[in-house]
Coordinates of C-alpha atoms in Angstrom, one line a residue:
M242 CA -15.3 16.0 -11.4
G243 CA -15.9 19.4 -11.5
N244 CA -19.5 21.0 -10.8
R245 CA -20.7 19.7 -13.6
E246 CA -20.7 16.4 -13.7
E247 CA -21.9 16.4 -9.3
K248 CA -25.0 17.0 -10.8
R249 CA -25.7 14.7 -13.5
N250 CA -29.8 15.9 -14.7
L251 CA -31.5 12.9 -14.7
E252 CA -34.6 13.4 -14.9
T253 CA -35.6 10.0 -16.9
I254 CA -37.9 7.2 -14.5
P255 CA -35.7 5.5 -12.7
V256 CA -35.9 1.5 -14.4
G257 CA -36.6 0.2 -10.7
S258 CA -36.3 1.1 -7.0
L259 CA -32.2 1.4 -6.8
G260 CA -30.9 -1.5 -4.2
I261 CA -27.1 -2.6 -3.7
I262 CA -26.1 -5.6 -2.2
A263 CA -22.2 -5.4 -1.3
L264 CA -21.2 -8.8 -0.7
E265 CA -18.3 -8.9 2.3
G266 CA -15.6 -8.3 0.9
C267 CA -16.5 -5.4 -1.2
K268 CA -18.6 -3.4 1.6
P269 CA -15.9 -0.6 2.6
L270 CA -16.3 0.7 -1.2
C271 CA -20.0 0.1 -1.1
G272 CA -20.7 1.8 2.2
K273 CA -18.7 5.1 0.3
V274 CA -21.0 4.5 -2.6
D275 CA -23.5 4.4 -0.9
Q276 CA -23.0 8.0 1.3
Y277 CA -23.2 9.9 -3.2
L278 CA -26.1 8.0 -3.9
V279 CA -28.4 9.7 -0.9
K280 CA -25.6 13.1 -0.9
W281 CA -26.9 13.0 -4.5
R282 CA -30.6 11.8 -4.2
T283 CA -31.4 14.1 -1.2
E284 CA -30.6 17.5 -3.1
R285 CA -31.6 16.5 -6.4
E286 CA -34.6 18.2 -7.7
S287 CA -37.0 17.0 -9.3
E288 CA -41.4 17.7 -10.0
H289 CA -41.9 14.0 -10.6
K290 CA -39.9 13.1 -6.6
D291 CA -42.8 12.4 -5.8
S292 CA -44.6 10.3 -8.4
L293 CA -44.8 6.4 -7.8
A294 CA -42.8 5.9 -10.6
F295 CA -40.3 7.2 -8.1
S296 CA -41.1 5.5 -4.9
G297 CA -37.8 4.8 -2.7
Y298 CA -36.2 7.5 -4.2
Q299 CA -34.3 9.0 -1.6
R300 CA -33.7 6.8 1.0
E301 CA -31.6 6.5 4.2
S302 CA -29.1 3.7 2.5
Y303 CA -29.1 1.7 -0.7
L304 CA -27.5 -1.2 0.6
L305 CA -29.7 -4.5 1.1
D306 CA -29.9 -6.2 3.4
A307 CA -27.8 -10.1 2.5
K308 CA -25.9 -12.4 3.8
V309 CA -23.7 -15.6 3.2
P310 CA -23.6 -18.1 6.0
R311 CA -21.4 -21.2 6.1
F312 CA -22.1 -24.5 8.0
G313 CA -19.5 -26.5 9.6
S314 CA -18.8 -28.0 6.9
G315 CA -18.0 -25.0 4.8
E316 CA -20.8 -25.3 2.5
A317 CA -22.7 -22.4 2.9
K318 CA -26.1 -20.5 0.8
G319 CA -26.9 -16.7 0.7
V320 CA -29.7 -15.6 2.1
I321 CA -31.4 -11.7 1.0
Q322 CA -33.2 -10.6 4.3
E323 CA -35.8 -7.9 2.7
S324 CA -37.5 -7.8 -0.6
V325 CA -36.0 -7.3 -3.7
R326 CA -38.7 -7.6 -6.2
G327 CA -39.0 -5.4 -9.0
T328 CA -35.3 -4.1 -8.0
D329 CA -32.5 -2.7 -10.2
L330 CA -30.5 -4.4 -8.6
Y331 CA -27.0 -3.9 -8.4
L332 CA -24.3 -6.7 -7.0
L333 CA -21.1 -5.5 -6.2
V334 CA -18.0 -8.4 -5.5
D335 CA -14.5 -7.6 -5.0
V336 CA -12.8 -11.3 -5.4
C337 CA -9.2 -10.0 -4.9
N338 CA -10.0 -9.5 -1.3
Y339 CA -8.5 -12.2 0.4
S340 CA -8.2 -10.8 4.3
L341 CA -12.0 -12.7 4.5
T342 CA -11.8 -16.2 6.7
Y343 CA -14.4 -18.9 7.8
S344 CA -13.9 -21.7 9.6
L345 CA -13.9 -24.7 7.4
C346 CA -14.0 -27.8 9.6
G347 CA -12.5 -26.7 12.5
H348 CA -9.6 -24.7 10.0
E349 CA -9.6 -21.4 9.3
N350 CA -9.6 -20.9 4.9
H351 CA -9.0 -17.5 3.6
M352 CA -11.7 -17.5 1.0
S353 CA -9.7 -17.5 -2.6
P354 CA -11.5 -15.8 -5.6
D355 CA -13.5 -18.8 -6.3
D356 CA -15.1 -18.3 -3.5
H357 CA -15.8 -14.6 -4.0
Y358 CA -17.7 -15.4 -6.8
Q359 CA -19.4 -18.7 -5.8
D360 CA -20.4 -16.1 -2.6
L361 CA -21.8 -13.7 -5.8
K362 CA -23.8 -17.3 -7.3
R363 CA -26.0 -17.9 -4.0
L364 CA -26.6 -14.3 -4.3
I365 CA -28.0 -14.3 -7.4
A366 CA -29.8 -16.7 -6.1
A367 CA -31.5 -15.6 -3.4
V368 CA -33.1 -12.4 -5.7
G369 CA -34.5 -16.2 -8.0
G370 CA -34.7 -13.3 -10.6
K371 CA -37.6 -11.7 -8.4
A372 CA -36.0 -7.9 -9.1
R373 CA -36.4 -6.0 -12.4
R374 CA -32.7 -6.4 -13.0
I375 CA -29.2 -7.3 -11.9
T376 CA -26.0 -6.0 -12.6
V377 CA -22.7 -6.8 -11.7
I378 CA -20.1 -5.1 -11.0
M379 CA -17.2 -6.5 -10.8
P380 CA -14.1 -4.7 -10.8
Y381 CA -11.2 -7.3 -11.0
L382 CA -12.9 -9.1 -13.7
Y383 CA -12.9 -13.4 -11.5
E384 CA -10.1 -15.1 -14.5
S385 CA -9.5 -11.7 -16.3
R386 CA -5.6 -14.0 -17.3
Q387 CA -7.3 -17.0 -18.0
H388 CA -8.6 -15.5 -21.4
K389 CA -7.5 -16.7 -23.9
R390 CA -6.4 -21.0 -24.6
T391 CA -2.7 -21.6 -25.4
S392 CA -3.1 -25.5 -25.3
R393 CA -5.4 -27.9 -23.6
E394 CA -6.4 -25.2 -21.1
S395 CA -9.4 -24.2 -19.6
L396 CA -11.8 -21.2 -21.0
D397 CA -12.7 -19.8 -17.1
C398 CA -13.4 -16.0 -17.2
A399 CA -16.2 -16.7 -21.0
L400 CA -17.6 -19.9 -18.8
A401 CA -17.7 -17.2 -15.3
L402 CA -19.6 -14.7 -17.6
Q403 CA -21.7 -17.0 -19.3
E404 CA -22.3 -18.4 -16.7
L405 CA -23.4 -15.3 -14.9
V406 CA -25.4 -14.0 -18.2
Q407 CA -27.5 -17.9 -17.7
M408 CA -28.9 -17.1 -13.8
G409 CA -30.1 -14.1 -15.2
V410 CA -27.6 -10.9 -14.3
D411 CA -28.5 -8.5 -17.5
N412 CA -25.0 -6.2 -17.3
I413 CA -22.0 -6.8 -15.9
I414 CA -19.7 -3.8 -15.1
T415 CA -15.6 -4.1 -14.8
F416 CA -12.8 -2.4 -14.4
D417 CA -9.4 -2.0 -16.7
A418 CA -10.1 -5.9 -18.2
H419 CA -7.1 -8.1 -18.5
D420 CA -8.9 -7.6 -22.3
P421 CA -11.7 -6.8 -23.4
R422 CA -12.6 -9.3 -26.2
V423 CA -13.7 -11.8 -23.8
Q424 CA -16.9 -9.9 -24.0
N425 CA -16.9 -12.5 -27.1
A426 CA -18.9 -14.9 -24.9
I427 CA -22.1 -12.9 -24.0
P428 CA -22.2 -10.8 -27.5
L429 CA -26.0 -10.4 -26.8
H430 CA -25.8 -9.0 -23.4
G431 CA -23.8 -5.7 -21.4
F432 CA -20.3 -5.8 -20.5
E433 CA -18.5 -2.7 -19.7
T434 CA -14.7 -2.7 -19.0
V435 CA -14.2 1.0 -17.0
Q436 CA -10.8 2.6 -17.5
P437 CA -9.3 4.5 -14.1
A438 CA -6.8 7.3 -16.2
Y439 CA -8.4 10.1 -15.5
Q440 CA -8.5 8.9 -11.2
F441 CA -4.8 8.1 -11.7
I442 CA -4.1 11.6 -13.3
K443 CA -5.9 13.6 -10.9
G444 CA -4.3 11.4 -8.1
L445 CA -0.6 12.2 -9.9
L446 CA -1.1 15.6 -9.9
R447 CA -2.6 16.2 -6.6
T448 CA 0.0 14.4 -5.0
E449 CA 3.9 15.6 -7.4
K450 CA 3.8 19.6 -7.2
H451 CA 5.9 20.4 -9.8
L452 CA 5.8 18.3 -12.9
K453 CA 5.7 19.2 -16.8
I454 CA 3.4 17.6 -18.9
D455 CA 5.1 18.1 -22.1
S456 CA 5.8 15.5 -24.9
D457 CA 10.1 16.9 -23.7
H458 CA 9.5 16.2 -19.6
M459 CA 7.3 12.9 -19.9
M460 CA 6.5 9.8 -21.5
V461 CA 4.1 7.3 -21.0
I462 CA 5.3 3.5 -20.5
S463 CA 3.3 -0.3 -21.1
P464 CA 6.2 -2.3 -19.4
D465 CA 4.9 -5.1 -22.0
E466 CA 3.2 -5.8 -25.1
G467 CA 0.1 -6.5 -23.7
G468 CA -0.5 -3.2 -22.4
M469 CA 0.0 -0.9 -25.0
S470 CA -4.1 0.4 -25.7
R471 CA -4.2 1.9 -22.1
A472 CA -0.1 3.4 -22.6
I473 CA -1.9 4.8 -26.0
Y474 CA -5.0 6.5 -24.2
I475 CA -3.2 8.1 -21.6
A476 CA -0.1 8.9 -24.2
N477 CA -2.6 9.8 -26.6
V478 CA -4.7 12.6 -24.2
L479 CA -1.6 14.4 -22.4
G480 CA -0.1 14.9 -26.0
L481 CA 3.1 12.4 -24.7
D482 CA 5.2 10.2 -26.4
M483 CA 5.0 6.6 -25.9
G484 CA 7.7 3.7 -25.3
M485 CA 7.3 0.3 -24.7
F486 CA 9.5 -2.9 -23.5
Y487 CA 8.5 -6.0 -25.1
K488 CA 9.7 -9.9 -22.9
R489 CA 12.4 -11.7 -25.6
R490 CA 12.8 -15.0 -24.0
D491 CA 13.8 -18.5 -24.3
F492 CA 11.9 -20.5 -27.0
T493 CA 14.4 -23.5 -26.7
Q494 CA 13.3 -24.4 -22.8
I495 CA 10.9 -24.2 -20.2
V496 CA 10.9 -23.6 -17.0
D497 CA 7.5 -24.0 -14.7
G498 CA 4.8 -24.3 -17.7
R499 CA 7.0 -21.3 -19.4
N500 CA 9.6 -19.8 -21.8
P501 CA 11.7 -17.8 -19.3
I502 CA 12.2 -14.4 -19.6
V503 CA 15.9 -13.2 -21.1
A504 CA 14.9 -9.5 -20.9
H505 CA 13.0 -6.9 -21.1
E506 CA 13.5 -4.6 -24.7
F507 CA 13.1 -1.2 -24.9
L508 CA 10.9 -0.1 -28.0
G509 CA 10.6 4.0 -28.4
T510 CA 12.5 7.5 -28.4
S511 CA 15.3 8.6 -25.5
V512 CA 14.0 8.7 -21.8
E513 CA 17.1 10.9 -20.4
G514 CA 15.8 13.2 -18.0
K515 CA 11.9 12.5 -18.7
D516 CA 9.7 11.9 -15.6
M517 CA 8.0 8.3 -16.9
I518 CA 4.7 7.7 -16.0
I519 CA 4.4 3.3 -16.2
I520 CA 0.9 2.2 -16.7
D521 CA -1.4 -1.5 -16.4
D522 CA -3.7 -3.4 -15.5
M523 CA -1.9 -4.7 -12.4
I524 CA 0.4 -5.3 -10.3
S525 CA 0.4 -8.9 -9.0
S526 CA 4.5 -9.8 -7.3
G527 CA 5.7 -6.6 -9.0
E528 CA 8.9 -7.9 -10.1
S529 CA 8.1 -6.6 -14.3
V530 CA 7.1 -3.6 -13.0
L531 CA 10.3 -2.9 -10.7
E532 CA 12.2 -4.2 -13.4
V533 CA 11.2 -2.7 -16.2
A534 CA 11.8 1.0 -13.7
A535 CA 14.8 0.0 -13.0
L536 CA 16.1 -0.6 -16.6
L537 CA 14.6 2.5 -17.1
K538 CA 16.7 4.3 -14.7
E539 CA 20.0 2.7 -16.3
R540 CA 19.0 4.8 -18.8
K541 CA 18.5 8.0 -17.3
A542 CA 14.8 8.5 -16.6
G543 CA 13.8 11.2 -14.2
K544 CA 11.1 10.3 -11.4
I545 CA 9.1 7.2 -12.5
F546 CA 5.4 6.5 -11.0
V547 CA 4.1 3.0 -11.2
C548 CA 0.2 3.3 -12.1
A549 CA -1.7 0.3 -12.2
T550 CA -5.1 0.1 -11.5
F551 CA -5.2 -3.0 -9.1
G552 CA -2.3 -3.5 -6.8
L553 CA -2.8 -7.0 -5.7
F554 CA 0.5 -6.8 -4.6
T555 CA 1.1 -11.2 -4.2
N556 CA 4.8 -10.8 -2.5
G557 CA 4.3 -8.2 -0.2
L558 CA 5.6 -4.8 -0.3
D559 CA 9.3 -5.4 0.7
K560 CA 10.7 -5.0 -2.9
F561 CA 9.1 -1.8 -3.1
D562 CA 9.5 -0.4 -0.2
Q563 CA 14.0 -1.6 -1.5
A564 CA 13.3 -0.2 -4.5
Y565 CA 11.8 3.4 -3.5
R566 CA 14.9 3.5 -0.9
N567 CA 17.4 3.0 -3.5
G568 CA 15.3 5.9 -6.4
I569 CA 14.2 3.2 -8.5
I570 CA 10.5 4.2 -7.9
D571 CA 8.8 7.7 -6.8
R572 CA 5.3 6.3 -6.2
V573 CA 2.7 3.2 -7.0
L574 CA -0.7 4.5 -7.7
T575 CA -3.8 2.0 -7.3
T576 CA -6.7 1.5 -6.6
N577 CA -9.2 1.3 -4.1
L578 CA -11.1 -1.1 -6.2
I579 CA -9.9 -4.4 -4.8
Y580 CA -8.5 -4.6 -1.2
Q581 CA -5.8 -3.3 0.0
T582 CA -3.7 -3.7 3.4
P583 CA -2.9 -1.5 5.7
Q584 CA 0.1 -1.5 5.4
L585 CA 0.0 -0.7 1.6
L586 CA -2.5 2.9 2.7
E587 CA 0.6 3.8 5.9
R588 CA 3.0 3.3 2.9
E589 CA 5.4 6.7 1.9
W590 CA 5.3 6.2 -2.7
Y591 CA 1.9 4.6 -2.4
V592 CA -1.4 6.9 -3.3
N593 CA -4.6 5.4 -3.2
C594 CA -6.8 6.5 -6.0
D595 CA -10.3 6.5 -4.4
M596 CA -13.5 5.0 -7.2
S597 CA -16.3 5.1 -4.7
K598 CA -17.1 8.1 -6.6
Y599 CA -16.9 7.4 -10.1
I600 CA -18.8 3.3 -9.1
A601 CA -21.6 6.0 -8.0
Y602 CA -21.7 8.2 -11.2
I603 CA -22.0 4.7 -13.4
I604 CA -25.0 3.0 -10.4
D605 CA -26.9 6.3 -10.1
T606 CA -26.6 7.1 -14.5
L607 CA -27.8 3.7 -15.2
N608 CA -30.8 3.4 -12.4
H609 CA -32.2 6.0 -14.8
D610 CA -31.6 4.2 -17.9
S611 CA -29.8 7.2 -19.2
S612 CA -26.2 6.4 -21.1
I613 CA -22.9 6.7 -19.7
S614 CA -21.4 6.5 -22.9
D615 CA -19.7 10.4 -21.5
L616 CA -18.3 8.9 -18.7
L617 CA -16.7 5.9 -19.7
N618 CA -14.3 8.2 -21.8
P619 CA -13.0 10.7 -19.4
N620 CA -10.9 12.2 -22.2
E621 CA -12.1 16.2 -21.5
R622 CA -12.6 15.5 -17.6
I623 CA -8.9 14.8 -18.1
Q624 CA -8.1 18.3 -20.2
S625 CA -9.9 20.2 -17.9
Y626 CA -7.7 19.1 -14.6
V627 CA -4.7 19.0 -16.8
T628 CA -4.9 22.4 -17.8
R629 CA -6.2 23.8 -13.7
Y630 CA -2.7 22.4 -13.0
K631 CA -1.0 24.4 -15.4
N632 CA -2.2 27.6 -14.5
G633 CA -1.1 26.3 -10.9
E634 CA -5.3 25.7 -9.8
I635 CA -4.7 22.7 -8.4

């Protein structure tokens, strides 16, 4: 982020003493976030540092001791081991971390998103309204794919948001929400959805040395109509053309509760000889994104880079390994906002985009009650990074 960003000039009085509660599935990410905060606050020069309003400003760690022990029946309770009175509290939760287990009547049970969400509520309940302000940072928004009603069905994401604010949560920060309009469920509370566009571009340019970033050599692709705005943003910022695929469905029949996809149809100019950035919010099984990559290759596209905020890889990595071997994809970039398997991190085609510094900036700035609008719009940072890349400085 350069030195300009490194020392954010935060002269205002903190809202309260900073406290971070990392839920079990989020510990590695929070550890990194904490390190940044400790470093910055040790280095930050402020004439007010010794005043009462800044008490507890410099600490060895901002992570609070909290846990969620379970009974043999699988039930649980939230426990916070230290005082949270008057703190500006940030709770971080990764609802996608399926690697964690607990004992359920002697059986080993893997934690589901429901379990993680329930644990989040337990810890908010343990705070008991004593914190000055509560912010939940939930990178993958719980139930965000269940954001609209098409028949008699539940609106889980809206319910969860309302439940959190009823429990006293002031702000909810998420990354790349599947549909940001879910915030209409809580119109009087803070809801930010953050885009990792800068981190994707940085990750790509660090790993690929000889890219030509102009509309003759590169293109941005949205794999479906839902993710258009993401692709349009990246295309506009980088000065590229964009294309999109839409799913042609057979509405005469229903398979597994939905109309089957007949084909992916492409809209856009010629992709021949150009490098492709396919951008989406998540890779679930990865089937549709690999199909899109194969269709682009049929149209004689150059290198193919897949960027997705959340790499769930619900059906494993074999299909991606195969696509890489067959030259269908060159790189897959996802973030460390959700659990990554050790196997994924070892893959030759995988690029890990670390979001810990970005989250630390957001927490640091919010704790000082300063505006985060410049953090939410990374256009300037992207431009300067691309310029340095073109000048051969990276």
